[in-house]
PDB file of C-alpha atoms in Angstrom:
ATOM      1  CA  UNK A   3       2.640 -15.468 -23.724  1.00  0.00           C
ATOM      2  CA  UNK A   4       0.771 -16.541 -20.637  1.00  0.00           C
ATOM      3  CA  UNK A   5       0.532 -14.914 -16.868  1.00  0.00           C
ATOM      4  CA  UNK A   6       3.437 -17.329 -15.909  1.00  0.00           C
ATOM      5  CA  UNK A   7       5.677 -15.855 -18.172  1.00  0.00           C
ATOM      6  CA  UNK A   8       4.681 -12.559 -16.998  1.00  0.00           C
ATOM      7  CA  UNK A   9       5.901 -13.269 -13.469  1.00  0.00           C
ATOM      8  CA  UNK A  10       9.109 -14.618 -14.998  1.00  0.00           C
ATOM      9  CA  UNK A  11       9.924 -11.598 -17.114  1.00  0.00           C
ATOM     10  CA  UNK A  12       9.259  -9.266 -14.057  1.00  0.00           C
ATOM     11  CA  UNK A  13      11.617 -11.340 -12.042  1.00  0.00           C
ATOM     12  CA  UNK A  14      14.372 -11.474 -14.385  1.00  0.00           C
ATOM     13  CA  UNK A  15      13.895  -7.817 -15.419  1.00  0.00           C
ATOM     14  CA  UNK A  16      14.001  -6.369 -11.860  1.00  0.00           C
ATOM     15  CA  UNK A  17      17.307  -8.704 -11.415  1.00  0.00           C
ATOM     16  CA  UNK A  18      19.035  -7.204 -14.402  1.00  0.00           C
ATOM     17  CA  UNK A  19      18.717  -4.333 -16.375  1.00  0.00           C
ATOM     18  CA  UNK A  20      15.336  -3.162 -14.684  1.00  0.00           C
ATOM     19  CA  UNK A  21      17.035  -3.023 -11.000  1.00  0.00           C
ATOM     20  CA  UNK A  22      19.668  -0.601 -12.101  1.00  0.00           C
ATOM     21  CA  UNK A  23      16.946   1.664 -13.966  1.00  0.00           C
ATOM     22  CA  UNK A  24      14.623   1.772 -11.042  1.00  0.00           C
ATOM     23  CA  UNK A  25      17.046   2.016  -8.438  1.00  0.00           C
ATOM     24  CA  UNK A  26      18.198   5.424 -10.092  1.00  0.00           C
ATOM     25  CA  UNK A  27      14.623   6.181 -10.278  1.00  0.00           C
ATOM     26  CA  UNK A  28      13.870   5.589  -6.708  1.00  0.00           C
ATOM     27  CA  UNK A  29      16.921   7.115  -5.498  1.00  0.00           C
ATOM     28  CA  UNK A  30      17.859  10.710  -5.506  1.00  0.00           C
ATOM     29  CA  UNK A  31      20.655  10.743  -7.840  1.00  0.00           C
ATOM     30  CA  UNK A  32      20.841  12.434 -11.498  1.00  0.00           C
ATOM     31  CA  UNK A  33      18.440  10.805 -13.867  1.00  0.00           C
ATOM     32  CA  UNK A  34      17.072  12.047 -17.361  1.00  0.00           C
ATOM     33  CA  UNK A  35      13.763  14.154 -17.622  1.00  0.00           C
ATOM     34  CA  UNK A  36      11.558  10.926 -18.443  1.00  0.00           C
ATOM     35  CA  UNK A  37      12.976   9.077 -15.328  1.00  0.00           C
ATOM     36  CA  UNK A  38      12.606  12.373 -13.218  1.00  0.00           C
ATOM     37  CA  UNK A  39       9.018  12.547 -14.123  1.00  0.00           C
ATOM     38  CA  UNK A  40       8.174   8.960 -13.371  1.00  0.00           C
ATOM     39  CA  UNK A  41      10.263   9.430  -9.796  1.00  0.00           C
ATOM     40  CA  UNK A  42       8.102  12.353  -9.148  1.00  0.00           C
ATOM     41  CA  UNK A  43       5.036  10.628  -9.851  1.00  0.00           C
ATOM     42  CA  UNK A  44       5.574   7.548  -7.690  1.00  0.00           C
ATOM     43  CA  UNK A  45       6.741   9.666  -4.707  1.00  0.00           C
ATOM     44  CA  UNK A  46       3.536  11.550  -5.096  1.00  0.00           C
ATOM     45  CA  UNK A  47       1.646   7.951  -4.829  1.00  0.00           C
ATOM     46  CA  UNK A  48       3.951   7.121  -1.686  1.00  0.00           C
ATOM     47  CA  UNK A  49       3.215  10.370  -0.244  1.00  0.00           C
ATOM     48  CA  UNK A  50      -0.607  10.147  -0.496  1.00  0.00           C
ATOM     49  CA  UNK A  51      -0.546   6.777   0.974  1.00  0.00           C
ATOM     50  CA  UNK A  52       1.756   7.973   3.933  1.00  0.00           C
ATOM     51  CA  UNK A  53      -0.614  10.997   4.119  1.00  0.00           C
ATOM     52  CA  UNK A  54      -3.751   8.989   4.429  1.00  0.00           C
ATOM     53  CA  UNK A  55      -2.201   6.364   7.147  1.00  0.00           C
ATOM     54  CA  UNK A  56      -0.570   9.139   9.232  1.00  0.00           C
ATOM     55  CA  UNK A  57      -4.076  10.950   9.258  1.00  0.00           C
ATOM     56  CA  UNK A  58      -5.692   8.048  10.816  1.00  0.00           C
ATOM     57  CA  UNK A  59      -2.905   8.462  13.800  1.00  0.00           C
ATOM     58  CA  UNK A  60      -2.676   4.658  14.784  1.00  0.00           C
ATOM     59  CA  UNK A  61       0.478   3.722  12.642  1.00  0.00           C
ATOM     60  CA  UNK A  62       2.218   2.523  15.654  1.00  0.00           C
ATOM     61  CA  UNK A  63      -0.357   0.106  16.354  1.00  0.00           C
ATOM     62  CA  UNK A  64      -0.542  -1.334  12.777  1.00  0.00           C
ATOM     63  CA  UNK A  65       1.007  -4.542  11.239  1.00  0.00           C
ATOM     64  CA  UNK A  66       1.436  -3.950   7.414  1.00  0.00           C
ATOM     65  CA  UNK A  67       2.483  -6.023   4.663  1.00  0.00           C
ATOM     66  CA  UNK A  68       4.213  -3.888   1.645  1.00  0.00           C
ATOM     67  CA  UNK A  69       3.807  -6.482  -1.234  1.00  0.00           C
ATOM     68  CA  UNK A  70       5.984  -5.382  -4.155  1.00  0.00           C
ATOM     69  CA  UNK A  71       8.225  -2.996  -2.008  1.00  0.00           C
ATOM     70  CA  UNK A  72      10.880  -2.279  -4.452  1.00  0.00           C
ATOM     71  CA  UNK A  73      13.677  -0.595  -2.553  1.00  0.00           C
ATOM     72  CA  UNK A  74      11.631   0.349   0.395  1.00  0.00           C
ATOM     73  CA  UNK A  75      10.116   3.865  -0.568  1.00  0.00           C
ATOM     74  CA  UNK A  76       7.077   3.127   1.589  1.00  0.00           C
ATOM     75  CA  UNK A  77       8.183   0.573   3.915  1.00  0.00           C
ATOM     76  CA  UNK A  78      11.025   2.655   5.456  1.00  0.00           C
ATOM     77  CA  UNK A  79       8.849   5.574   6.311  1.00  0.00           C
ATOM     78  CA  UNK A  80       6.356   3.374   7.443  1.00  0.00           C
ATOM     79  CA  UNK A  81       8.407   1.553   9.869  1.00  0.00           C
ATOM     80  CA  UNK A  82       9.904   4.772  10.926  1.00  0.00           C
ATOM     81  CA  UNK A  83       6.491   5.979  12.037  1.00  0.00           C
ATOM     82  CA  UNK A  84       6.253   3.124  14.187  1.00  0.00           C
ATOM     83  CA  UNK A  85       4.246   0.381  12.087  1.00  0.00           C
ATOM     84  CA  UNK A  86       5.297  -3.276  12.015  1.00  0.00           C
ATOM     85  CA  UNK A  87       6.050  -3.722   8.324  1.00  0.00           C
ATOM     86  CA  UNK A  88       6.784  -6.967   6.403  1.00  0.00           C
ATOM     87  CA  UNK A  89       8.086  -5.775   3.144  1.00  0.00           C
ATOM     88  CA  UNK A  90       8.304  -8.356   0.185  1.00  0.00           C
ATOM     89  CA  UNK A  91       9.595  -8.134  -3.509  1.00  0.00           C
ATOM     90  CA  UNK A  92       9.909 -10.654  -6.423  1.00  0.00           C
ATOM     91  CA  UNK A  93      13.220  -9.102  -6.996  1.00  0.00           C
ATOM     92  CA  UNK A  94      16.357 -10.401  -4.761  1.00  0.00           C
ATOM     93  CA  UNK A  95      18.186  -7.322  -5.886  1.00  0.00           C
ATOM     94  CA  UNK A  96      15.327  -4.836  -4.920  1.00  0.00           C
ATOM     95  CA  UNK A  97      15.257  -6.398  -1.519  1.00  0.00           C
ATOM     96  CA  UNK A  98      18.798  -6.044  -0.851  1.00  0.00           C
ATOM     97  CA  UNK A  99      18.910  -2.371  -1.906  1.00  0.00           C
ATOM     98  CA  UNK A 100      15.795  -1.582   0.353  1.00  0.00           C
ATOM     99  CA  UNK A 101      17.996  -3.451   3.329  1.00  0.00           C
ATOM    100  CA  UNK A 102      20.808  -1.269   2.472  1.00  0.00           C
ATOM    101  CA  UNK A 103      18.819   1.884   2.633  1.00  0.00           C
ATOM    102  CA  UNK A 104      16.978   0.866   5.918  1.00  0.00           C
ATOM    103  CA  UNK A 105      20.182   0.147   7.585  1.00  0.00           C
ATOM    104  CA  UNK A 106      21.405   3.751   6.672  1.00  0.00           C
ATOM    105  CA  UNK A 107      18.251   5.686   7.646  1.00  0.00           C
ATOM    106  CA  UNK A 108      15.872   3.586   9.920  1.00  0.00           C
ATOM    107  CA  UNK A 109      16.380   4.066  13.773  1.00  0.00           C
ATOM    108  CA  UNK A 110      14.169   1.292  14.894  1.00  0.00           C
ATOM    109  CA  UNK A 111      15.001  -1.648  12.316  1.00  0.00           C
ATOM    110  CA  UNK A 112      13.225  -4.188  14.155  1.00  0.00           C
ATOM    111  CA  UNK A 113       9.921  -2.644  12.755  1.00  0.00           C
ATOM    112  CA  UNK A 114      10.912  -3.705   9.182  1.00  0.00           C
ATOM    113  CA  UNK A 115      11.238  -7.418   7.791  1.00  0.00           C
ATOM    114  CA  UNK A 116      12.239  -7.644   3.994  1.00  0.00           C
ATOM    115  CA  UNK A 117      11.712 -10.661   2.209  1.00  0.00           C
ATOM    116  CA  UNK A 118      12.251 -12.079  -1.508  1.00  0.00           C
ATOM    117  CA  UNK A 119       8.796 -13.245  -2.344  1.00  0.00           C
ATOM    118  CA  UNK A 120       6.103 -12.980  -5.201  1.00  0.00           C
ATOM    119  CA  UNK A 121       2.840 -12.127  -4.636  1.00  0.00           C
ATOM    120  CA  UNK A 122       1.114 -15.300  -4.961  1.00  0.00           C
ATOM    121  CA  UNK A 123       3.358 -17.064  -2.093  1.00  0.00           C
ATOM    122  CA  UNK A 124       2.613 -14.272   0.498  1.00  0.00           C
ATOM    123  CA  UNK A 125       1.214 -15.462   3.598  1.00  0.00           C
ATOM    124  CA  UNK A 126       0.025 -14.324   7.093  1.00  0.00           C
ATOM    125  CA  UNK A 127      -2.397 -11.764   8.386  1.00  0.00           C
ATOM    126  CA  UNK A 128      -1.836  -7.985   8.526  1.00  0.00           C
ATOM    127  CA  UNK A 129      -4.223  -5.100   9.558  1.00  0.00           C
ATOM    128  CA  UNK A 130      -3.312  -3.320   6.118  1.00  0.00           C
ATOM    129  CA  UNK A 131      -1.936  -4.904   3.008  1.00  0.00           C
ATOM    130  CA  UNK A 132      -0.424  -2.340   0.579  1.00  0.00           C
ATOM    131  CA  UNK A 133       0.327  -2.978  -3.174  1.00  0.00           C
ATOM    132  CA  UNK A 134       1.567  -0.015  -5.122  1.00  0.00           C
ATOM    133  CA  UNK A 135       2.577   0.165  -8.849  1.00  0.00           C
ATOM    134  CA  UNK A 136       3.031  -3.772  -9.042  1.00  0.00           C
ATOM    135  CA  UNK A 137      -0.444  -4.626 -11.147  1.00  0.00           C
ATOM    136  CA  UNK A 138       0.930  -2.928 -14.368  1.00  0.00           C
ATOM    137  CA  UNK A 139       3.071  -6.114 -14.836  1.00  0.00           C
ATOM    138  CA  UNK A 140       0.316  -8.390 -14.887  1.00  0.00           C
ATOM    139  CA  UNK A 141      -2.973  -8.996 -17.105  1.00  0.00           C
ATOM    140  CA  UNK A 142      -6.191  -8.515 -15.941  1.00  0.00           C
ATOM    141  CA  UNK A 143      -6.737 -12.362 -15.647  1.00  0.00           C
ATOM    142  CA  UNK A 144      -3.984 -12.772 -13.393  1.00  0.00           C
ATOM    143  CA  UNK A 145      -4.580  -9.523 -11.428  1.00  0.00           C
ATOM    144  CA  UNK A 146      -8.119 -10.923 -10.162  1.00  0.00           C
ATOM    145  CA  UNK A 147      -6.328 -13.876  -8.365  1.00  0.00           C
ATOM    146  CA  UNK A 148      -3.605 -11.654  -7.092  1.00  0.00           C
ATOM    147  CA  UNK A 149      -5.875  -9.128  -5.533  1.00  0.00           C
ATOM    148  CA  UNK A 150      -7.971 -11.887  -4.140  1.00  0.00           C
ATOM    149  CA  UNK A 151      -5.120 -13.096  -2.632  1.00  0.00           C
ATOM    150  CA  UNK A 152      -3.978  -9.919  -1.186  1.00  0.00           C
ATOM    151  CA  UNK A 153      -7.444  -9.239   0.323  1.00  0.00           C
ATOM    152  CA  UNK A 154      -7.177 -12.686   1.950  1.00  0.00           C
ATOM    153  CA  UNK A 155      -4.125 -11.391   4.194  1.00  0.00           C
ATOM    154  CA  UNK A 156      -5.581  -8.227   4.839  1.00  0.00           C
ATOM    155  CA  UNK A 157      -7.528  -8.147   8.184  1.00  0.00           C
ATOM    156  CA  UNK A 158      -9.132  -4.594   7.931  1.00  0.00           C
ATOM    157  CA  UNK A 159      -7.790  -2.638   4.736  1.00  0.00           C
ATOM    158  CA  UNK A 160      -6.244  -2.948   1.202  1.00  0.00           C
ATOM    159  CA  UNK A 161      -4.387  -0.195  -0.750  1.00  0.00           C
ATOM    160  CA  UNK A 162      -3.896  -0.846  -4.309  1.00  0.00           C
ATOM    161  CA  UNK A 163      -2.398   1.578  -7.133  1.00  0.00           C
ATOM    162  CA  UNK A 164      -2.544   0.535 -10.844  1.00  0.00           C
ATOM    163  CA  UNK A 165      -2.478   2.280 -14.232  1.00  0.00           C
ATOM    164  CA  UNK A 166      -6.203   2.686 -15.207  1.00  0.00           C
ATOM    165  CA  UNK A 167      -7.376   1.649 -18.669  1.00  0.00           C
ATOM    166  CA  UNK A 168      -8.864   4.809 -20.135  1.00  0.00           C
ATOM    167  CA  UNK A 169      -9.426   5.528 -23.800  1.00  0.00           C
ATOM    168  CA  UNK A 170      -6.649   8.443 -23.725  1.00  0.00           C
ATOM    169  CA  UNK A 171      -4.018   5.950 -21.959  1.00  0.00           C
ATOM    170  CA  UNK A 172      -4.842   2.969 -23.915  1.00  0.00           C
ATOM    171  CA  UNK A 173      -3.846   5.330 -27.196  1.00  0.00           C
ATOM    172  CA  UNK A 174      -0.718   6.647 -25.426  1.00  0.00           C
ATOM    173  CA  UNK A 175       0.197   2.978 -24.793  1.00  0.00           C
ATOM    174  CA  UNK A 176      -0.293   1.765 -28.330  1.00  0.00           C
ATOM    175  CA  UNK A 177       1.735   4.822 -29.654  1.00  0.00           C
ATOM    176  CA  UNK A 178       4.609   3.946 -27.309  1.00  0.00           C
ATOM    177  CA  UNK A 179       4.151   6.984 -25.117  1.00  0.00           C
ATOM    178  CA  UNK A 180       3.378   5.470 -21.902  1.00  0.00           C
ATOM    179  CA  UNK A 181       6.777   3.885 -21.196  1.00  0.00           C
ATOM    180  CA  UNK A 182       9.014   5.597 -23.744  1.00  0.00           C
ATOM    181  CA  UNK A 183      12.310   4.139 -24.984  1.00  0.00           C
ATOM    182  CA  UNK A 184      12.902   0.429 -26.394  1.00  0.00           C
ATOM    183  CA  UNK A 185      13.561  -2.339 -24.179  1.00  0.00           C
ATOM    184  CA  UNK A 186      13.270  -0.252 -20.760  1.00  0.00           C
ATOM    185  CA  UNK A 187      10.391  -1.980 -19.036  1.00  0.00           C
ATOM    186  CA  UNK A 188       8.341  -4.999 -19.140  1.00  0.00           C
ATOM    187  CA  UNK A 189       4.991  -5.006 -20.626  1.00  0.00           C
ATOM    188  CA  UNK A 190       2.554  -2.587 -19.386  1.00  0.00           C
ATOM    189  CA  UNK A 191      -1.063  -3.496 -18.635  1.00  0.00           C
ATOM    190  CA  UNK A 192      -3.747  -1.369 -17.931  1.00  0.00           C
ATOM    191  CA  UNK A 193      -6.695  -2.192 -15.649  1.00  0.00           C
ATOM    192  CA  UNK A 194     -10.313  -0.825 -15.686  1.00  0.00           C
ATOM    193  CA  UNK A 195     -11.172   0.651 -12.377  1.00  0.00           C
ATOM    194  CA  UNK A 196     -14.403  -0.891 -12.300  1.00  0.00           C
ATOM    195  CA  UNK A 197     -12.988  -4.301 -12.501  1.00  0.00           C
ATOM    196  CA  UNK A 198     -10.756  -3.836  -9.675  1.00  0.00           C
ATOM    197  CA  UNK A 199     -13.464  -2.363  -7.614  1.00  0.00           C
ATOM    198  CA  UNK A 200     -15.649  -5.558  -8.352  1.00  0.00           C
ATOM    199  CA  UNK A 201     -12.510  -7.852  -7.417  1.00  0.00           C
ATOM    200  CA  UNK A 202     -12.497  -5.889  -4.054  1.00  0.00           C
ATOM    201  CA  UNK A 203     -16.276  -6.159  -3.403  1.00  0.00           C
ATOM    202  CA  UNK A 204     -16.186  -9.688  -4.226  1.00  0.00           C
ATOM    203  CA  UNK A 205     -13.641 -10.067  -1.492  1.00  0.00           C
ATOM    204  CA  UNK A 206     -15.794  -8.262   0.879  1.00  0.00           C
ATOM    205  CA  UNK A 207     -14.000  -4.819   0.876  1.00  0.00           C
ATOM    206  CA  UNK A 208     -15.470  -1.265   0.105  1.00  0.00           C
ATOM    207  CA  UNK A 209     -13.683   1.577  -1.648  1.00  0.00           C
ATOM    208  CA  UNK A 210     -13.379   4.458   1.263  1.00  0.00           C
ATOM    209  CA  UNK A 211     -10.697   6.801  -0.431  1.00  0.00           C
ATOM    210  CA  UNK A 212      -9.187   7.212  -3.725  1.00  0.00           C
ATOM    211  CA  UNK A 213      -6.913   9.528  -5.559  1.00  0.00           C
ATOM    212  CA  UNK A 214      -5.202   9.767  -9.124  1.00  0.00           C
ATOM    213  CA  UNK A 215      -1.771  10.878  -9.842  1.00  0.00           C
ATOM    214  CA  UNK A 216      -0.907  11.886 -13.058  1.00  0.00           C
ATOM    215  CA  UNK A 217       2.234  13.247 -14.609  1.00  0.00           C
ATOM    216  CA  UNK A 218       3.424  13.223 -18.289  1.00  0.00           C
ATOM    217  CA  UNK A 219       4.667   9.615 -18.201  1.00  0.00           C
ATOM    218  CA  UNK A 220       3.408   8.299 -15.026  1.00  0.00           C
ATOM    219  CA  UNK A 221      -0.207   7.626 -14.449  1.00  0.00           C
ATOM    220  CA  UNK A 222      -1.478   5.750 -11.213  1.00  0.00           C
ATOM    221  CA  UNK A 223      -5.015   5.128  -9.663  1.00  0.00           C
ATOM    222  CA  UNK A 224      -4.893   4.667  -5.956  1.00  0.00           C
ATOM    223  CA  UNK A 225      -7.775   3.038  -3.826  1.00  0.00           C
ATOM    224  CA  UNK A 226      -8.322   2.426  -0.187  1.00  0.00           C
ATOM    225  CA  UNK A 227     -10.930  -0.312   0.469  1.00  0.00           C
ATOM    226  CA  UNK A 228     -11.953  -1.557   3.965  1.00  0.00           C
ATOM    227  CA  UNK A 229     -13.405  -4.897   4.955  1.00  0.00           C
ATOM    228  CA  UNK A 230     -17.014  -5.033   5.548  1.00  0.00           C
TER     229      UNK A 230
END
């Protein structure tokens, strides 16, 4: 299958069975042990990004694009902290869920705009562009163009997370342990960190901060890069 098929698969998955599964994972209700592990891992990544941005002590001055926002796990706290956030996702159901969650928790809703949009059609200019746990759905040849496009939208900084391609994770993926259970997710693509860094540098960005989140079933490499 080609890269265009991957986008169709992702869109259909997160508007159907995938939506129900990941809404539970990204919520606070009862889930199984594997889902709880993934929930905790994803939340650790979100918390690290929030920690980085809050430590800079200028969130109220920033415009942020949260590309692939899901149900708003990052967008909502960023908006609550004062940032102007444009949150987009390829899944209409995810966006609707995000809007509902924001309406229940966000005291300043004018700070947050949700939209149904895929990464390739995003436009505008933002101080910071963030894309968490999205690249795992796309092969390397597609990721290059997607990361480059996101870089073109970022005035100052881009923050990405991806499942790193290492020998250990490649083996886990091959034996079916990376995403356990049949038909529960889209295809999972791993990316070499050196390849991601090379794409960022090609677009004029230099990695400034990095982190790794590792649980039993969740692996995510986080990079923050600033424009030269």
